[in-house]
PDB file of C-alpha atoms and ligand atoms in Angstrom:
ATOM      1  CA  MET A 287       0.513  17.724 -22.888  1.00 96.00           C
ATOM      2  CA  ASN A 288       1.555  17.442 -19.471  1.00 97.00           C
ATOM      3  CA  ILE A 289       2.232  13.725 -18.044  1.00 97.00           C
ATOM      4  CA  ILE A 290       3.604  12.580 -14.855  1.00 98.00           C
ATOM      5  CA  GLY A 291       4.920   8.916 -14.027  1.00 98.00           C
ATOM      6  CA  ILE A 292       4.409   7.210 -10.827  1.00 98.00           C
ATOM      7  CA  ILE A 293       6.773   4.281  -9.940  1.00 98.00           C
ATOM      8  CA  ALA A 294       4.756   2.705  -6.965  1.00 98.00           C
ATOM      9  CA  SER A 295       7.988   0.091  -6.346  1.00 98.00           C
ATOM     10  CA  PRO A 296      10.709  -0.035  -4.160  1.00 98.00           C
ATOM     11  CA  ARG A 297      13.217  -0.805  -6.698  1.00 98.00           C
ATOM     12  CA  LYS A 298      14.595   2.801  -7.969  1.00 96.00           C
ATOM     13  CA  GLU A 299      15.188   0.606 -11.248  1.00 96.00           C
ATOM     14  CA  GLY A 300      13.472  -2.464 -11.158  1.00 98.00           C
ATOM     15  CA  ASN A 301      11.032  -3.555 -13.580  1.00 98.00           C
ATOM     16  CA  THR A 302       8.427  -1.041 -13.049  1.00 98.00           C
ATOM     17  CA  ALA A 303      10.696   2.185 -13.561  1.00 98.00           C
ATOM     18  CA  PHE A 304      11.462   0.698 -16.664  1.00 98.00           C
ATOM     19  CA  ILE A 305       7.962   0.636 -17.701  1.00 98.00           C
ATOM     20  CA  VAL A 306       6.803   3.338 -16.675  1.00 98.00           C
ATOM     21  CA  ASN A 307      10.236   5.433 -18.330  1.00 98.00           C
ATOM     22  CA  LYS A 308       9.517   4.162 -21.716  1.00 98.00           C
ATOM     23  CA  ILE A 309       5.533   4.729 -21.446  1.00 98.00           C
ATOM     24  CA  LEU A 310       6.808   8.448 -21.045  1.00 98.00           C
ATOM     25  CA  GLY A 311       9.237   8.116 -23.145  1.00 98.00           C
ATOM     26  CA  GLY A 312       6.908   7.471 -25.915  1.00 98.00           C
ATOM     27  CA  ALA A 313       4.964  10.458 -24.596  1.00 98.00           C
ATOM     28  CA  LYS A 314       7.654  12.491 -24.952  1.00 98.00           C
ATOM     29  CA  GLU A 315       8.485  11.731 -28.762  1.00 97.00           C
ATOM     30  CA  GLN A 316       5.114  13.082 -29.569  1.00 97.00           C
ATOM     31  CA  GLY A 317       6.135  16.126 -27.477  1.00 97.00           C
ATOM     32  CA  ALA A 318       4.694  15.675 -24.378  1.00 97.00           C
ATOM     33  CA  GLU A 319       6.036  17.466 -21.268  1.00 98.00           C
ATOM     34  CA  THR A 320       7.042  14.317 -18.915  1.00 98.00           C
ATOM     35  CA  SER A 321       8.231  13.656 -15.553  1.00 98.00           C
ATOM     36  CA  ALA A 322       8.393  10.851 -12.943  1.00 98.00           C
ATOM     37  CA  PHE A 323       8.327  10.227  -9.237  1.00 98.00           C
ATOM     38  CA  SER A 324       9.693   7.205  -7.736  1.00 98.00           C
ATOM     39  CA  PHE A 325       8.862   5.875  -4.249  1.00 98.00           C
ATOM     40  CA  GLY A 326      12.392   4.497  -4.153  1.00 97.00           C
ATOM     41  CA  ASN A 327      13.566   7.919  -3.925  1.00 95.00           C
ATOM     42  CA  LEU A 328      11.135   9.750  -1.579  1.00 97.00           C
ATOM     43  CA  HIS A 329       9.890   9.854   1.535  1.00 97.00           C
ATOM     44  CA  ILE A 330       5.723   8.988   1.412  1.00 98.00           C
ATOM     45  CA  GLU A 331       4.308   8.356   4.860  1.00 98.00           C
ATOM     46  CA  PRO A 332       0.640   5.854   4.834  1.00 98.00           C
ATOM     47  CA  CYS A 333      -2.262   8.165   5.424  1.00 97.00           C
ATOM     48  CA  CYS A 334      -2.777   8.464   9.022  1.00 97.00           C
ATOM     49  CA  GLY A 335      -6.331   8.336   8.988  1.00 96.00           C
ATOM     50  CA  CYS A 336      -6.843  11.944  10.479  1.00 95.00           C
ATOM     51  CA  TRP A 337      -9.318  12.889   8.434  1.00 92.00           C
ATOM     52  CA  SER A 338      -7.705  16.890   8.645  1.00 91.00           C
ATOM     53  CA  CYS A 339      -7.807  16.797   5.137  1.00 90.00           C
ATOM     54  CA  HIS A 340     -11.707  16.704   5.132  1.00 86.00           C
ATOM     55  CA  ARG A 341     -11.807  19.176   7.520  1.00 87.00           C
ATOM     56  CA  SER A 342     -10.712  22.598   6.092  1.00 83.00           C
ATOM     57  CA  GLN A 343      -8.931  23.569   2.678  1.00 81.00           C
ATOM     58  CA  GLN A 344      -5.582  22.825   3.814  1.00 84.00           C
ATOM     59  CA  GLY A 345      -5.105  19.559   2.457  1.00 88.00           C
ATOM     60  CA  CYS A 346      -3.290  16.621   3.492  1.00 93.00           C
ATOM     61  CA  VAL A 347      -1.350  17.660   7.051  1.00 95.00           C
ATOM     62  CA  ILE A 348       1.533  14.973   6.344  1.00 97.00           C
ATOM     63  CA  GLU A 349       5.071  16.788   5.475  1.00 97.00           C
ATOM     64  CA  ASP A 350       6.221  14.604   3.094  1.00 98.00           C
ATOM     65  CA  ASP A 351       6.951  13.884  -0.718  1.00 98.00           C
ATOM     66  CA  MET A 352       3.321  13.430  -1.260  1.00 97.00           C
ATOM     67  CA  GLN A 353       3.303  17.259  -1.174  1.00 96.00           C
ATOM     68  CA  LYS A 354       5.416  17.250  -4.502  1.00 96.00           C
ATOM     69  CA  ILE A 355       2.823  14.589  -5.792  1.00 96.00           C
ATOM     70  CA  TYR A 356      -0.271  16.091  -5.075  1.00 93.00           C
ATOM     71  CA  ASP A 357       0.913  19.278  -6.733  1.00 92.00           C
ATOM     72  CA  ALA A 358       1.648  17.548 -10.005  1.00 95.00           C
ATOM     73  CA  ILE A 359      -1.001  15.618 -10.166  1.00 93.00           C
ATOM     74  CA  GLU A 360      -2.825  19.249 -10.161  1.00 89.00           C
ATOM     75  CA  ARG A 361      -1.032  20.298 -13.368  1.00 92.00           C
ATOM     76  CA  ALA A 362      -0.948  16.801 -15.388  1.00 94.00           C
ATOM     77  CA  ASP A 363      -3.081  16.154 -18.068  1.00 94.00           C
ATOM     78  CA  ALA A 364      -2.246  12.280 -17.823  1.00 96.00           C
ATOM     79  CA  ILE A 365      -0.843   9.792 -15.168  1.00 97.00           C
ATOM     80  CA  VAL A 366       0.994   6.727 -15.521  1.00 98.00           C
ATOM     81  CA  LEU A 367       0.658   5.153 -12.381  1.00 98.00           C
ATOM     82  CA  GLY A 368       3.249   1.873 -12.607  1.00 98.00           C
ATOM     83  CA  VAL A 369       2.450  -1.285 -10.016  1.00 98.00           C
ATOM     84  CA  PRO A 370       4.360  -4.425  -9.519  1.00 98.00           C
ATOM     85  CA  ILE A 371       1.615  -6.679  -8.172  1.00 98.00           C
ATOM     86  CA  TYR A 372       2.737  -8.270  -4.526  1.00 98.00           C
ATOM     87  CA  MET A 373       0.964 -11.161  -3.169  1.00 98.00           C
ATOM     88  CA  GLY A 374      -1.871 -10.906  -5.868  1.00 98.00           C
ATOM     89  CA  GLN A 375      -2.278  -7.063  -5.322  1.00 98.00           C
ATOM     90  CA  MET A 376      -0.433  -3.792  -6.049  1.00 98.00           C
ATOM     91  CA  SER A 377       2.156  -3.058  -3.468  1.00 98.00           C
ATOM     92  CA  ALA A 378       2.620  -1.315  -0.599  1.00 98.00           C
ATOM     93  CA  GLN A 379       3.663   1.247  -2.011  1.00 98.00           C
ATOM     94  CA  GLY A 380       0.972   1.638  -4.811  1.00 98.00           C
ATOM     95  CA  LYS A 381      -1.820   1.304  -2.034  1.00 98.00           C
ATOM     96  CA  ILE A 382      -0.378   4.256   0.329  1.00 98.00           C
ATOM     97  CA  PHE A 383      -0.259   6.436  -3.214  1.00 98.00           C
ATOM     98  CA  THR A 384      -4.341   5.648  -3.750  1.00 97.00           C
ATOM     99  CA  ASP A 385      -5.060   5.977   0.247  1.00 96.00           C
ATOM    100  CA  ARG A 386      -3.320   9.640  -0.459  1.00 96.00           C
ATOM    101  CA  LEU A 387      -5.614  10.721  -2.908  1.00 94.00           C
ATOM    102  CA  PHE A 388      -8.683  10.333  -0.361  1.00 91.00           C
ATOM    103  CA  ALA A 389      -7.319  14.009   0.578  1.00 89.00           C
ATOM    104  CA  ARG A 390      -8.049  15.628  -2.702  1.00 80.00           C
ATOM    105  CA  PHE A 391      -8.726  13.454  -5.666  1.00 75.00           C
ATOM    106  CA  SER A 392     -11.469  11.353  -4.291  1.00 71.00           C
ATOM    107  CA  PRO A 393     -14.854  12.972  -5.147  1.00 67.00           C
ATOM    108  CA  ARG A 394     -17.330  10.397  -3.390  1.00 62.00           C
ATOM    109  CA  PHE A 395     -15.492  11.290  -0.060  1.00 59.00           C
ATOM    110  CA  SER A 396     -13.234  14.938  -0.211  1.00 66.00           C
ATOM    111  CA  PRO A 397     -15.673  17.792   0.184  1.00 68.00           C
ATOM    112  CA  PHE A 398     -12.503  19.876  -1.347  1.00 67.00           C
ATOM    113  CA  PHE A 399     -12.387  17.700  -4.030  1.00 67.00           C
ATOM    114  CA  ASN A 400     -10.778  19.445  -7.114  1.00 64.00           C
ATOM    115  CA  ASP A 401     -13.064  18.793 -10.171  1.00 67.00           C
ATOM    116  CA  HIS A 402     -11.355  19.265 -13.685  1.00 66.00           C
ATOM    117  CA  ALA A 403     -13.039  20.207 -16.115  1.00 65.00           C
ATOM    118  CA  VAL A 404     -11.616  17.364 -18.412  1.00 75.00           C
ATOM    119  CA  LYS A 405     -11.161  14.075 -17.049  1.00 84.00           C
ATOM    120  CA  GLN A 406      -7.280  13.700 -16.242  1.00 90.00           C
ATOM    121  CA  ARG A 407      -6.445  10.598 -17.812  1.00 95.00           C
ATOM    122  CA  LEU A 408      -4.426   7.340 -16.522  1.00 97.00           C
ATOM    123  CA  ILE A 409      -2.521   4.710 -18.125  1.00 98.00           C
ATOM    124  CA  LEU A 410      -2.660   2.084 -15.112  1.00 98.00           C
ATOM    125  CA  SER A 411       0.309  -0.108 -15.669  1.00 98.00           C
ATOM    126  CA  PHE A 412       0.862  -3.389 -13.136  1.00 98.00           C
ATOM    127  CA  ASN A 413       3.537  -5.922 -13.874  1.00 98.00           C
ATOM    128  CA  GLN A 414       4.299  -9.368 -12.446  1.00 98.00           C
ATOM    129  CA  GLY A 415       6.839 -12.267 -11.935  1.00 98.00           C
ATOM    130  CA  ASN A 416       4.053 -14.835 -13.629  1.00 98.00           C
ATOM    131  CA  PRO A 417       3.233 -15.248 -17.195  1.00 97.00           C
ATOM    132  CA  ASP A 418      -0.240 -15.538 -16.461  1.00 98.00           C
ATOM    133  CA  ALA A 419      -1.959 -12.471 -17.827  1.00 96.00           C
ATOM    134  CA  ASN A 420      -5.281 -13.379 -16.561  1.00 97.00           C
ATOM    135  CA  LEU A 421      -3.988 -14.600 -13.321  1.00 98.00           C
ATOM    136  CA  PHE A 422      -5.465 -11.006 -11.631  1.00 98.00           C
ATOM    137  CA  LYS A 423      -7.736  -9.999 -13.949  1.00 98.00           C
ATOM    138  CA  VAL A 424     -10.507  -9.560 -11.241  1.00 98.00           C
ATOM    139  CA  TYR A 425      -8.077  -7.597  -9.115  1.00 98.00           C
ATOM    140  CA  THR A 426      -7.000  -5.697 -12.126  1.00 98.00           C
ATOM    141  CA  ASP A 427     -10.572  -4.859 -13.203  1.00 98.00           C
ATOM    142  CA  TYR A 428     -11.605  -4.249  -9.720  1.00 98.00           C
ATOM    143  CA  THR A 429      -8.795  -1.478  -9.440  1.00 98.00           C
ATOM    144  CA  LYS A 430      -9.368   0.080 -13.175  1.00 98.00           C
ATOM    145  CA  GLN A 431     -13.056   0.844 -11.183  1.00 97.00           C
ATOM    146  CA  MET A 432     -11.674   2.374  -8.203  1.00 95.00           C
ATOM    147  CA  PHE A 433      -9.900   4.638 -10.583  1.00 95.00           C
ATOM    148  CA  GLU A 434     -12.818   5.544 -12.436  1.00 94.00           C
ATOM    149  CA  VAL A 435     -14.873   6.317  -9.462  1.00 90.00           C
ATOM    150  CA  LEU A 436     -11.814   8.815  -8.347  1.00 89.00           C
ATOM    151  CA  GLU A 437     -13.258  10.561 -11.321  1.00 89.00           C
ATOM    152  CA  PHE A 438      -9.984   9.300 -13.642  1.00 93.00           C
ATOM    153  CA  GLU A 439     -10.511   8.350 -17.447  1.00 95.00           C
ATOM    154  CA  VAL A 440      -8.544   5.481 -17.149  1.00 97.00           C
ATOM    155  CA  SER A 441      -7.194   4.897 -20.965  1.00 96.00           C
ATOM    156  CA  GLU A 442      -4.979   1.631 -21.095  1.00 96.00           C
ATOM    157  CA  VAL A 443      -4.264  -1.213 -18.201  1.00 98.00           C
ATOM    158  CA  PRO A 444      -1.067  -2.763 -19.583  1.00 98.00           C
ATOM    159  CA  ILE A 445       0.048  -6.082 -18.047  1.00 98.00           C
ATOM    160  CA  VAL A 446       3.503  -6.743 -18.179  1.00 98.00           C
ATOM    161  CA  THR A 447       3.864 -10.381 -17.140  1.00 98.00           C
ATOM    162  CA  GLY A 448       6.182 -13.268 -16.688  1.00 97.00           C
ATOM    163  CA  LEU A 449       9.291 -10.866 -14.846  1.00 97.00           C
ATOM    164  CA  ARG A 450      10.027 -13.708 -12.731  1.00 94.00           C
ATOM    165  CA  ASN A 451      13.299 -15.149 -14.234  1.00 91.00           C
ATOM    166  CA  GLU A 452      13.544 -12.088 -17.263  1.00 95.00           C
ATOM    167  CA  PRO A 453      13.639  -8.643 -16.530  1.00 97.00           C
ATOM    168  CA  ALA A 454      11.628  -6.439 -18.165  1.00 97.00           C
ATOM    169  CA  HIS A 455      15.251  -4.150 -19.931  1.00 96.00           C
ATOM    170  CA  SER A 456      15.763  -7.677 -21.585  1.00 95.00           C
ATOM    171  CA  LYS A 457      12.027  -8.317 -22.739  1.00 94.00           C
ATOM    172  CA  LYS A 458      11.801  -8.192 -26.374  1.00 87.00           C
ATOM    173  CA  ASP A 459       9.729  -5.466 -28.219  1.00 90.00           C
ATOM    174  CA  LEU A 460       8.231  -4.656 -25.086  1.00 96.00           C
ATOM    175  CA  ASP A 461      10.292  -1.275 -25.228  1.00 95.00           C
ATOM    176  CA  MET A 462       8.092  -0.660 -28.591  1.00 96.00           C
ATOM    177  CA  SER A 463       4.769  -1.682 -27.504  1.00 96.00           C
ATOM    178  CA  LEU A 464       5.457   0.257 -23.794  1.00 98.00           C
ATOM    179  CA  LYS A 465       6.041   3.351 -26.010  1.00 97.00           C
ATOM    180  CA  LYS A 466       3.128   2.939 -28.218  1.00 97.00           C
ATOM    181  CA  PHE A 467       0.802   3.198 -24.802  1.00 97.00           C
ATOM    182  CA  GLY A 468       3.000   6.708 -24.422  1.00 97.00           C
ATOM    183  CA  SER A 469       2.729   7.955 -27.905  1.00 97.00           C
ATOM    184  CA  SER A 470      -1.102   6.552 -27.773  1.00 94.00           C
ATOM    185  CA  LEU A 471      -2.055   8.808 -24.963  1.00 94.00           C
ATOM    186  CA  VAL A 472      -0.913  12.070 -26.823  1.00 94.00           C
ATOM    187  CA  LEU A 473      -1.870  11.302 -29.631  1.00 91.00           C
ATOM    188  CA  ALA A 474      -5.456  10.581 -28.376  1.00 87.00           C
ATOM    189  CA  SER A 475      -5.869  14.036 -27.013  1.00 80.00           C
ATOM    190  CA  CYS A 476      -4.887  15.789 -30.313  1.00 76.00           C
TER     191      CYS A 476
HETATM  192  C1  LIG B 736       6.885  -9.143  -1.792  1.00 51.15           C
HETATM  193  C2  LIG B 736       6.585 -10.023  -3.083  1.00 51.15           C
HETATM  194  C3  LIG B 736       5.091 -10.551  -3.974  1.00 51.15           C
HETATM  195  C4  LIG B 736       5.544 -11.088  -5.469  1.00 51.15           C
HETATM  196  N1  LIG B 736       3.812 -11.374  -5.397  1.00 51.15           N
HETATM  197  C5  LIG B 736       3.838 -11.467  -6.531  1.00 51.15           C
HETATM  198  C6  LIG B 736       2.706 -12.376  -7.310  1.00 51.15           C
HETATM  199  O1  LIG B 736       2.070 -12.324  -5.712  1.00 51.15           O
HETATM  200  N2  LIG B 736       2.420 -12.721  -8.522  1.00 51.15           N
HETATM  201  C7  LIG B 736       3.244 -12.320  -9.213  1.00 51.15           C
HETATM  202  O2  LIG B 736       3.446 -12.253 -10.598  1.00 51.15           O
HETATM  203  N3  LIG B 736       4.603 -12.072  -9.009  1.00 51.15           N
HETATM  204  C8  LIG B 736       4.806 -11.240  -7.903  1.00 51.15           C
HETATM  205  N4  LIG B 736       6.179 -10.657  -7.190  1.00 51.15           N
HETATM  206  C9  LIG B 736       7.311 -10.708  -8.893  1.00 51.15           C
HETATM  207  C10 LIG B 736       6.910  -9.325  -8.822  1.00 51.15           C
HETATM  208  O3  LIG B 736       5.598  -8.421  -9.359  1.00 51.15           O
HETATM  209  C11 LIG B 736       7.773  -8.673  -9.847  1.00 51.15           C
HETATM  210  O4  LIG B 736       9.375  -9.146  -9.914  1.00 51.15           O
HETATM  211  C12 LIG B 736       8.161  -7.206 -10.272  1.00 51.15           C
HETATM  212  O5  LIG B 736       8.299  -7.311 -11.926  1.00 51.15           O
HETATM  213  C13 LIG B 736       8.699  -6.179  -9.386  1.00 51.15           C
HETATM  214  O6  LIG B 736       8.755  -5.195  -9.612  1.00 51.15           O
HETATM  215  P1  LIG B 736      10.019  -4.292  -9.329  1.00 51.15           P
HETATM  216  O7  LIG B 736      11.257  -4.483 -10.046  1.00 51.15           O
HETATM  217  O8  LIG B 736       9.464  -2.696  -9.571  1.00 51.15           O
HETATM  218  O9  LIG B 736       9.805  -4.442  -8.059  1.00 51.15           O
HETATM  219  C14 LIG B 736       6.246 -10.421  -5.991  1.00 51.15           C
HETATM  220  C15 LIG B 736       7.200  -9.520  -5.667  1.00 51.15           C
HETATM  221  C16 LIG B 736       7.880  -9.230  -4.346  1.00 51.15           C
HETATM  222  C17 LIG B 736       8.904  -8.762  -4.128  1.00 51.15           C
END
């Protein structure tokens, strides 16, 4: 099983990176092949709205690091998307990633939508400073539905809270619970 992680945070070693890497680690322990892409290391432009991707088979015309992610998504069985909450919504990096899916992964819109025989599974993981896990529930539920419209099977929406004064790596028991998300991704497909 091939699982890719997308770290939609500007911080290379921040909470989002920790969370995505732990989930991938749990999957790897069950035999999955994993790789991670971090916005902190990549140059990815926002969608420029040119619609070229819908006029021919060429895909997105922006020649940046999103091209590597398009290829990786094509080959992936499952995706772990980690997104920090910024101002009550996904980070700008998360939104850029989502908008760039328009080129290939939006069945409602894209005439060149790549239909996978089996839906790709997605763990959509949010993290936030505020300790209240329900604070952004309307938004996180809506975002889950949006990814389902894009034909991903959203298997889990873990929300890691209370990171304002305590970084993810120092949170007790978080390690274990994150790894379980990754391992269950593999075990559920057996
Ligand atoms: C610009 C900005 C806006 C933020 N807005 C919120 C917010 O609205 N609610 C919240 O609970 N935390 C908010 N946070 C805290 C982040 O969600 C939290 O620190 C997160 O774990 C950061 O992930 P990172 O370490 O990968 O950057 C904000 C942080 C930043 C930098």
